[in-house]
């Protein structure tokens, strides 16, 4: 059977499964819509949490960043993993014991303030839309390549699928759909990794294959071989870093504390019956997540090694079909600067910006790009980093069914996180803004309708951001982590562990952290990108790591304001004491 037919079969079957589950588990009440009824089994919730967690950034981009950035990209691996452990051990059980529906619910109640709740909603919507832009972009990339449509059309198709099961099923539908999506994505990620590891090193375990001798007779390990090859082409060593120590530390820390403040992950711990189940589901999720995260470095290294061997110093007329296939999708390009008909892959960018194809073909049959060539670099090849994981099976020459499986896995990863984020946004609007703040007399039926309308509006905005993203998938997602680190995390942390933190301090801290971090990122990424170099950064910290400074400002402003304003009420102090007692938990508040 042809590859394209298999892709239609695998993707179609997975979509039918997701939609079938959504119809079966349609939410009938607000409690089912917000927290899946609050009775999800810890193992099931752990699997759903892993799918929620392993977004397009984890599935598509993390290995791609490791492949192209080498050691520098380890910040993503360390930050996301450490952040999840922090969330699981430090925050999740306490939040579940608090027994509310949403993160703004926690902040609004803990800080006895509607204003605090509204500020939390604003922070949450900022974070969620920043994050979801990367997910929808990932959906568009997968569709564009494997279903042979434009990225814009791919995003629109993805919007339609998410609309069906997020709007209909709410958290209940999303939970059980994410279990299926986890099974699809982890199988799709591991199977090609096993194949490629065995092909390169004769060891089928990718984590072990990464340190094993490559089977080309050189006696060198994969990493040693990759280091040598890259240095010969003029790159830095794969295992050497280029970022400063303080920037590495801040990016890692921003990713870590940002993870602990991500609302779509936190809300998953509200779906289990009690606090002890939240701990169990966090442990299960960590195991499920580790399967992919420990494999990603090997996938990145294997992918880069194969890509160099299949592209560099190869005549375009003899390049393997995977290159022209991705070129047709607009995600690979070649600009023959020296007119020799041979592709040179070197450090630097081949040309300015992303490829703009003229519609004409060059002497070798390549798609001609209109971009001005980068005269400072000999590089002639453009490769979109987010494509490496998806292209890996094709580059390695794996069977067609593995390529089709990868397509289904990539879509599962992007769709699972997008759905969780959309639910968080819709819950914030319908529950936190309408029910809890501006229209408390709204009926349960009206609130459920408002949630579905909010989810629909959020899908439309997310689709627009997916079509016109402000950066690569993982980088866009990294900004979401920075915003979460500087706004929600300090408020949640102090809400649990600082009894003396009052509403005035929490609100001032969140606003300060969010405005500072967003302003810094907005300036360097949108207003003046040319100035986005280390010499101009505050304390040498890049926009990706600035969330740490935003977090410190949040803590400092919150503590200072709290020390000069009214003390926390006695009942709130007792409430904080009660959620820190490590036993028992009630149901989510009556609604």
XYZ file of C-alpha atoms in Angstrom:
591
model
C 0.000 0.000 0.000
C 1.313 3.488 -0.859
C 2.563 5.818 1.868
C -0.097 8.453 1.236
C -2.882 5.885 1.432
C -1.511 4.585 4.717
C -1.339 8.121 6.098
C -4.996 8.741 5.219
C -5.848 5.415 6.856
C -3.928 5.997 10.095
C -4.947 9.635 10.518
C -8.557 8.919 9.567
C -8.782 6.013 12.009
C -7.327 8.090 14.853
C -9.738 10.961 14.162
C -12.678 8.581 14.113
C -11.531 7.234 17.482
C -11.258 10.717 19.028
C -14.625 11.866 17.749
C -16.262 8.591 18.812
C -14.926 9.020 22.344
C -16.112 12.652 22.397
C -19.637 11.614 21.466
C -19.623 8.768 24.007
C -18.408 11.008 26.827
C -20.428 14.149 26.057
C -20.587 16.471 29.086
C -24.076 16.833 30.566
C -23.313 19.192 33.460
C -20.943 22.015 34.323
C -19.032 19.722 36.689
C -18.446 17.230 33.884
C -17.504 20.075 31.546
C -14.982 21.631 33.968
C -13.512 18.671 35.897
C -14.845 15.529 34.164
C -17.166 14.887 37.140
C -14.210 14.788 39.578
C -13.976 10.976 39.662
C -11.278 10.094 37.122
C -9.037 7.128 37.990
C -5.443 8.222 38.880
C -3.855 6.020 36.183
C -6.252 7.331 33.531
C -5.652 10.882 34.718
C -1.885 10.288 34.642
C -2.104 9.206 31.024
C -4.350 12.161 30.121
C -1.987 14.523 31.959
C 0.958 13.153 29.985
C -0.899 13.775 26.717
C -1.874 17.255 27.909
C 1.723 17.902 28.870
C 3.443 16.501 25.786
C 2.334 19.114 23.336
C 3.459 19.779 19.791
C 6.466 21.443 21.395
C 7.500 18.220 23.118
C 6.610 15.876 20.283
C 7.613 17.948 17.245
C 10.043 20.584 18.404
C 12.078 19.403 21.371
C 14.089 16.822 19.441
C 14.328 19.306 16.551
C 15.797 21.944 18.836
C 18.222 19.413 20.305
C 19.239 18.395 16.777
C 19.938 21.934 15.595
C 21.090 23.543 18.845
C 22.835 20.585 20.491
C 23.762 21.195 24.124
C 22.031 24.606 24.207
C 18.645 22.930 23.733
C 19.107 20.867 26.881
C 17.432 23.753 28.739
C 14.087 22.616 27.344
C 14.608 19.060 28.513
C 15.812 20.055 31.988
C 13.335 22.896 32.471
C 10.196 21.050 31.408
C 11.089 17.890 33.294
C 12.111 19.701 36.486
C 9.019 21.881 36.306
C 6.724 18.918 36.123
C 8.350 17.352 39.185
C 7.965 20.672 41.020
C 4.306 20.868 40.072
C 3.623 17.271 41.024
C 5.315 17.405 44.421
C 4.881 21.026 45.479
C 1.547 22.292 44.191
C -0.817 19.699 42.740
C -1.957 17.905 45.919
C -2.614 21.187 47.732
C -4.567 22.626 44.843
C -6.684 19.483 44.630
C -7.336 19.600 48.363
C -8.534 23.171 47.960
C -11.336 21.690 45.833
C -12.018 24.395 43.252
C -12.708 24.153 39.544
C -10.015 26.420 38.083
C -6.773 28.266 38.868
C -8.517 31.681 39.022
C -10.991 30.001 41.400
C -8.099 29.223 43.726
C -6.604 32.705 43.472
C -9.961 34.472 43.796
C -10.924 32.486 46.905
C -7.492 32.413 48.530
C -7.055 36.162 48.084
C -10.754 36.874 48.893
C -10.986 39.192 45.920
C -12.855 39.391 42.639
C -10.124 41.698 41.354
C -7.499 39.012 42.040
C -9.668 36.494 40.204
C -10.013 38.794 37.177
C -6.259 39.498 37.104
C -5.648 35.734 37.237
C -8.047 35.233 34.336
C -6.207 37.860 32.275
C -2.863 36.197 33.036
C -4.272 32.798 32.201
C -5.731 33.918 28.870
C -2.433 35.579 27.926
C -0.521 32.407 28.730
C -2.988 30.046 27.101
C -3.212 31.917 23.807
C 0.585 32.235 23.620
C 0.903 28.512 24.211
C -1.885 27.496 21.906
C -0.393 29.410 18.958
C 2.444 26.886 18.924
C 0.061 23.944 19.088
C -2.064 25.089 16.166
C 1.055 25.822 14.149
C 2.151 22.251 14.835
C -1.210 20.968 13.623
C -0.815 22.988 10.415
C 2.702 21.651 9.784
C 1.636 18.031 10.176
C -1.420 18.401 7.967
C 0.457 20.352 5.306
C 3.001 17.623 4.830
C 1.052 14.445 5.328
C -2.314 15.422 3.882
C -0.702 17.584 1.173
C -2.555 20.788 1.958
C -1.360 24.318 2.711
C -0.476 25.080 6.337
C -3.442 27.453 6.559
C -5.830 24.707 5.482
C -4.110 22.314 7.899
C -4.776 24.681 10.785
C -8.423 25.045 9.744
C -8.895 21.252 9.652
C -7.307 21.010 13.105
C -9.651 23.690 14.409
C -12.612 21.653 13.200
C -11.456 18.473 14.948
C -10.732 20.234 18.240
C -14.059 22.039 18.043
C -15.963 18.760 17.953
C -14.504 17.092 20.994
C -13.579 20.113 23.130
C -16.872 21.967 22.745
C -19.046 18.872 23.013
C -17.249 16.887 25.648
C -15.603 19.508 27.839
C -13.085 18.104 30.317
C -14.854 14.735 30.372
C -14.522 14.288 26.619
C -11.018 15.699 26.575
C -9.827 13.389 29.368
C -10.790 10.166 27.631
C -9.730 11.459 24.223
C -6.319 12.329 25.654
C -5.875 8.775 26.904
C -6.286 7.536 23.322
C -4.038 10.323 22.054
C -1.304 9.402 24.516
C -1.307 5.796 23.293
C -1.073 6.965 19.679
C 1.641 9.575 20.210
C 3.962 7.529 22.425
C 3.772 4.534 20.077
C 4.431 6.836 17.107
C 7.429 8.430 18.827
C 9.106 5.270 20.103
C 8.728 2.923 17.143
C 10.814 5.013 14.668
C 13.358 5.687 17.431
C 13.814 1.928 17.987
C 14.218 1.352 14.232
C 16.723 4.171 13.693
C 18.771 3.309 16.789
C 19.095 -0.275 15.592
C 20.005 0.830 12.058
C 22.783 3.160 13.275
C 24.184 1.325 16.285
C 22.764 -2.227 16.277
C 21.206 -1.339 19.647
C 17.407 -0.985 19.500
C 17.158 1.036 22.738
C 17.601 4.693 21.656
C 18.688 5.868 25.118
C 21.557 3.343 24.987
C 22.154 3.740 21.264
C 23.017 7.415 21.748
C 26.199 6.417 23.599
C 26.929 3.318 21.531
C 29.454 2.981 18.714
C 28.064 3.852 15.319
C 28.200 0.917 12.910
C 30.289 2.564 10.182
C 33.554 0.984 11.316
C 34.946 4.223 12.781
C 34.650 2.988 16.370
C 33.221 6.357 17.443
C 29.968 6.852 19.346
C 27.049 8.662 17.719
C 27.840 11.860 19.623
C 31.557 11.737 18.777
C 30.775 11.162 15.110
C 28.281 14.017 15.103
C 30.753 16.350 16.819
C 33.425 15.588 14.211
C 31.060 15.974 11.252
C 29.706 19.305 12.430
C 33.160 20.729 13.168
C 34.323 19.714 9.681
C 31.433 21.705 8.207
C 32.232 24.762 10.334
C 29.618 24.339 13.076
C 30.320 24.297 16.787
C 30.611 20.928 18.450
C 27.220 19.287 19.008
C 28.022 18.764 22.683
C 29.372 22.313 23.236
C 27.162 25.212 24.367
C 27.097 28.805 23.101
C 24.802 30.431 25.666
C 26.160 32.192 28.729
C 25.825 30.463 32.067
C 23.361 33.012 33.414
C 21.171 32.756 30.309
C 21.184 28.949 30.470
C 20.241 29.114 34.151
C 17.454 31.657 33.622
C 15.913 29.857 30.646
C 15.942 26.564 32.535
C 14.472 28.178 35.646
C 11.812 30.054 33.644
C 10.744 26.822 31.962
C 10.724 25.035 35.297
C 8.613 27.458 37.329
C 6.550 28.278 34.258
C 5.634 24.620 33.989
C 4.434 24.633 37.562
C 2.157 27.575 36.731
C 0.642 26.273 33.505
C -3.127 26.260 34.017
C -4.059 23.448 31.636
C -1.804 21.018 33.539
C -2.859 22.189 37.003
C -6.536 21.805 36.232
C -6.032 18.121 35.460
C -5.437 17.460 39.171
C -8.940 18.728 39.943
C -10.437 15.766 38.062
C -9.454 13.029 40.551
C -11.534 12.177 43.660
C -9.073 13.256 46.378
C -5.645 14.737 47.156
C -3.910 11.359 47.472
C -5.167 10.485 43.997
C -3.629 13.725 42.710
C -0.235 12.520 43.977
C -0.741 9.083 42.392
C -1.780 10.523 39.033
C 1.221 12.897 39.113
C 3.510 9.892 39.600
C 1.897 7.953 36.760
C 2.120 10.981 34.481
C 5.824 11.338 35.244
C 6.431 7.736 34.158
C 4.435 8.219 30.960
C 6.211 11.508 30.170
C 9.664 10.023 30.850
C 9.196 7.518 28.017
C 9.264 10.366 25.487
C 11.597 12.775 27.241
C 14.402 10.274 27.716
C 14.109 9.320 24.038
C 14.163 12.871 22.618
C 17.966 13.460 22.834
C 18.591 10.288 20.854
C 15.943 11.196 18.265
C 17.529 14.641 17.830
C 21.066 13.305 17.433
C 20.040 10.490 15.080
C 17.985 12.916 13.001
C 20.806 15.439 12.609
C 23.300 12.726 11.719
C 21.045 11.300 9.020
C 20.091 14.743 7.697
C 23.723 15.795 7.227
C 24.533 12.598 5.399
C 21.501 12.847 3.111
C 21.692 16.566 2.276
C 25.171 18.060 2.510
C 27.335 17.868 -0.607
C 24.567 16.089 -2.529
C 23.484 17.225 -6.010
C 19.897 18.449 -5.920
C 19.016 16.184 -8.825
C 20.086 13.174 -6.732
C 18.585 14.169 -3.386
C 16.158 11.688 -1.836
C 12.396 12.298 -2.187
C 11.939 13.379 1.438
C 13.669 16.700 0.665
C 11.499 17.617 -2.310
C 8.420 16.444 -0.427
C 9.079 18.879 2.421
C 10.134 21.494 -0.117
C 6.710 21.167 -1.738
C 5.199 21.796 1.702
C 7.211 25.041 1.907
C 9.258 23.904 4.901
C 12.544 23.031 3.138
C 14.289 25.146 0.517
C 17.544 25.292 -1.390
C 19.149 28.395 -2.891
C 22.070 27.544 -5.213
C 24.331 30.454 -4.331
C 27.426 29.245 -6.190
C 25.572 27.724 -9.144
C 27.172 24.268 -8.866
C 23.922 22.333 -8.504
C 25.160 20.786 -5.226
C 23.609 21.495 -1.825
C 25.946 22.883 0.855
C 24.720 22.764 4.450
C 26.806 25.153 6.554
C 26.459 27.406 9.632
C 24.240 30.464 9.342
C 21.047 31.075 7.430
C 20.843 30.507 3.689
C 18.748 33.644 3.189
C 16.751 36.219 5.089
C 13.516 35.057 6.731
C 11.324 32.118 5.850
C 11.260 30.949 2.215
C 9.087 32.888 -0.212
C 8.655 30.766 -3.310
C 8.229 32.495 -6.674
C 6.335 29.620 -8.295
C 9.171 29.007 -10.742
C 11.716 26.193 -10.846
C 15.502 26.569 -11.121
C 18.011 24.796 -13.400
C 18.122 21.709 -11.142
C 14.358 21.597 -10.685
C 14.319 23.234 -7.256
C 11.613 25.674 -6.169
C 13.076 29.162 -6.619
C 12.901 31.450 -3.589
C 12.655 35.228 -3.788
C 14.497 35.809 -0.503
C 17.701 37.845 -0.556
C 20.655 35.456 -0.044
C 22.706 35.760 3.135
C 26.089 36.838 1.777
C 27.774 36.164 5.124
C 27.133 32.420 5.017
C 27.920 29.614 2.570
C 24.825 27.760 3.718
C 22.363 27.048 0.893
C 19.819 24.885 2.696
C 16.768 25.925 4.702
C 15.241 23.310 7.001
C 12.340 24.152 9.329
C 13.412 22.836 12.734
C 9.913 21.731 13.659
C 9.931 19.163 10.854
C 12.837 17.023 11.993
C 10.881 14.516 14.094
C 8.216 14.123 11.428
C 10.792 13.770 8.673
C 13.014 11.384 10.641
C 11.388 8.129 9.400
C 11.535 9.314 5.774
C 15.150 10.472 6.079
C 16.103 7.116 7.598
C 14.218 5.225 4.880
C 11.812 3.458 7.247
C 8.725 1.566 6.008
C 5.671 3.523 4.881
C 3.528 2.419 7.821
C 6.033 3.993 10.254
C 5.775 7.309 8.395
C 1.972 7.090 8.572
C 2.147 6.288 12.276
C 4.323 9.354 12.845
C 1.723 11.546 11.145
C -1.004 10.264 13.472
C 1.270 10.734 16.503
C 2.172 14.320 15.628
C -1.468 15.250 15.263
C -2.359 13.528 18.537
C 0.283 15.542 20.403
C -0.764 18.905 18.997
C -4.495 18.314 19.331
C -4.363 17.000 22.910
C -2.711 20.104 24.341
C -4.732 22.492 22.204
C -7.950 20.995 23.547
C -6.793 21.308 27.166
C -5.846 24.952 26.671
C -9.134 25.781 24.985
C -11.009 24.295 27.892
C -9.019 26.391 30.357
C -9.847 29.555 28.408
C -13.538 28.744 28.125
C -13.753 27.837 31.828
C -12.122 31.110 32.790
C -14.652 33.099 30.800
C -17.812 31.213 31.739
C -17.010 30.232 35.322
C -14.577 32.838 36.614
C -15.753 35.924 34.776
C -19.483 35.235 34.417
C -20.547 32.888 37.222
C -18.114 34.008 39.901
C -17.717 37.710 39.096
C -20.077 39.556 36.798
C -23.221 37.385 36.534
C -23.538 35.145 39.611
C -27.239 34.460 38.950
C -26.565 32.736 35.628
C -28.198 29.282 35.423
C -26.173 26.083 35.095
C -27.533 25.652 31.572
C -26.598 29.227 30.673
C -23.125 28.779 32.092
C -22.582 25.598 30.072
C -23.710 27.421 26.921
C -21.364 30.310 27.719
C -18.486 27.848 28.180
C -19.142 26.321 24.773
C -19.421 29.725 23.094
C -16.181 30.834 24.758
C -14.477 27.654 23.548
C -15.685 28.370 20.019
C -14.331 31.925 20.112
C -11.053 30.670 21.562
C -10.691 28.141 18.724
C -11.075 30.915 16.144
C -8.409 33.075 17.825
C -6.119 30.069 18.263
C -6.488 29.232 14.586
C -5.496 32.759 13.604
C -2.422 32.560 15.834
C -1.579 29.192 14.323
C -1.727 30.623 10.795
C 0.305 33.710 11.718
C 2.585 32.511 14.554
C 5.117 34.869 16.164
C 7.926 32.259 16.076
C 8.836 28.593 15.991
C 6.603 26.231 17.897
C 8.911 25.578 20.839
C 9.982 29.218 21.112
C 6.383 30.416 21.183
C 5.653 27.850 23.842
C 8.717 28.985 25.781
C 7.204 32.472 26.006
C 4.080 30.996 27.561
C 6.260 29.410 30.221
C 7.916 32.768 30.906
C 4.564 34.470 31.342
C 3.328 31.688 33.617
C 6.516 31.874 35.683
C 6.187 35.607 36.215
C 2.470 35.790 36.947
C 0.587 32.696 38.126
C 3.334 30.646 39.783
C 4.250 33.182 42.524
C 0.566 33.807 43.322
C -0.154 30.076 43.638
C 3.035 29.377 45.601
C 2.489 32.206 48.091
C -1.197 31.313 48.296
C -0.253 27.895 49.658
C 2.832 28.620 51.740
C 2.617 32.322 52.810
C -0.348 32.866 55.094
C 0.455 36.557 55.371
C 0.174 37.215 51.645
C -2.909 39.378 51.109
C -4.956 40.321 48.066
C -3.246 43.676 47.514
C 0.186 42.042 47.389
C -0.894 39.189 45.129
C -2.585 41.489 42.590
C 0.330 43.942 42.508
C 2.788 41.067 42.076
C 0.889 39.396 39.234
C 0.425 42.643 37.313
C 4.085 43.594 37.749
C 5.412 40.193 36.671
C 3.134 39.917 33.654
C 3.654 43.468 32.366
C 7.428 43.337 32.774
C 7.859 39.940 31.116
C 5.422 40.577 28.301
C 6.934 44.002 27.613
C 10.472 42.587 27.453
C 9.484 39.799 25.073
C 7.279 42.095 22.971
C 10.101 44.618 22.514
C 12.787 42.164 21.457
C 10.590 39.876 19.377
C 8.186 42.288 17.699
C 9.201 45.934 18.073
C 12.964 45.725 17.600
C 14.090 42.187 16.626
C 17.424 43.545 15.377
C 18.315 44.466 18.955
C 17.697 40.916 20.195
C 21.359 40.120 20.910
C 23.196 39.376 24.142
C 24.794 42.836 24.329
C 21.365 44.468 24.653
C 19.740 42.001 27.065
C 19.133 42.917 30.689
C 21.911 41.205 32.708
C 22.632 39.078 29.632
C 19.276 37.292 29.902
C 17.428 36.475 26.668
C 13.645 36.898 26.214
C 13.286 33.130 26.712
C 14.718 33.383 30.230
C 13.367 36.760 31.347
C 10.427 35.118 33.119
C 12.781 34.471 36.041
C 13.317 38.201 36.557
C 9.571 38.723 36.181
C 8.996 36.085 38.864
C 11.476 37.731 41.258
C 9.809 41.103 40.662
C 6.451 39.495 41.351
C 7.662 38.086 44.694
C 9.384 41.345 45.693
C 6.448 43.617 44.836
C 3.904 41.254 46.410
C 5.825 40.985 49.693
C 6.479 44.739 49.829
C 2.847 45.665 49.153
C 1.557 43.044 51.613
C 3.744 44.432 54.378
C 2.152 47.898 54.061
C -1.500 46.903 53.629
C -4.201 45.161 55.673
C -3.391 41.748 57.135
C -4.869 38.557 55.766
C -8.250 37.765 57.416
C -8.253 35.083 60.115
C -10.554 32.769 58.127
C -8.139 32.839 55.183
C -5.232 31.928 57.462
C -7.257 28.973 58.741
C -8.073 28.037 55.145
C -4.385 27.989 54.233
C -3.639 25.839 57.279
C -6.373 23.397 56.298
C -5.130 22.793 52.732
C -1.632 22.087 54.004
C -2.843 19.223 56.210
C -1.814 16.193 54.116
C -4.918 14.108 54.377
C -8.495 14.082 53.123
C -10.173 16.282 50.583
C -13.687 17.164 49.720
C -15.423 17.145 46.423
C -15.082 20.139 44.134
C -17.276 22.889 45.526
C -20.985 22.589 44.983
C -21.959 24.465 41.930
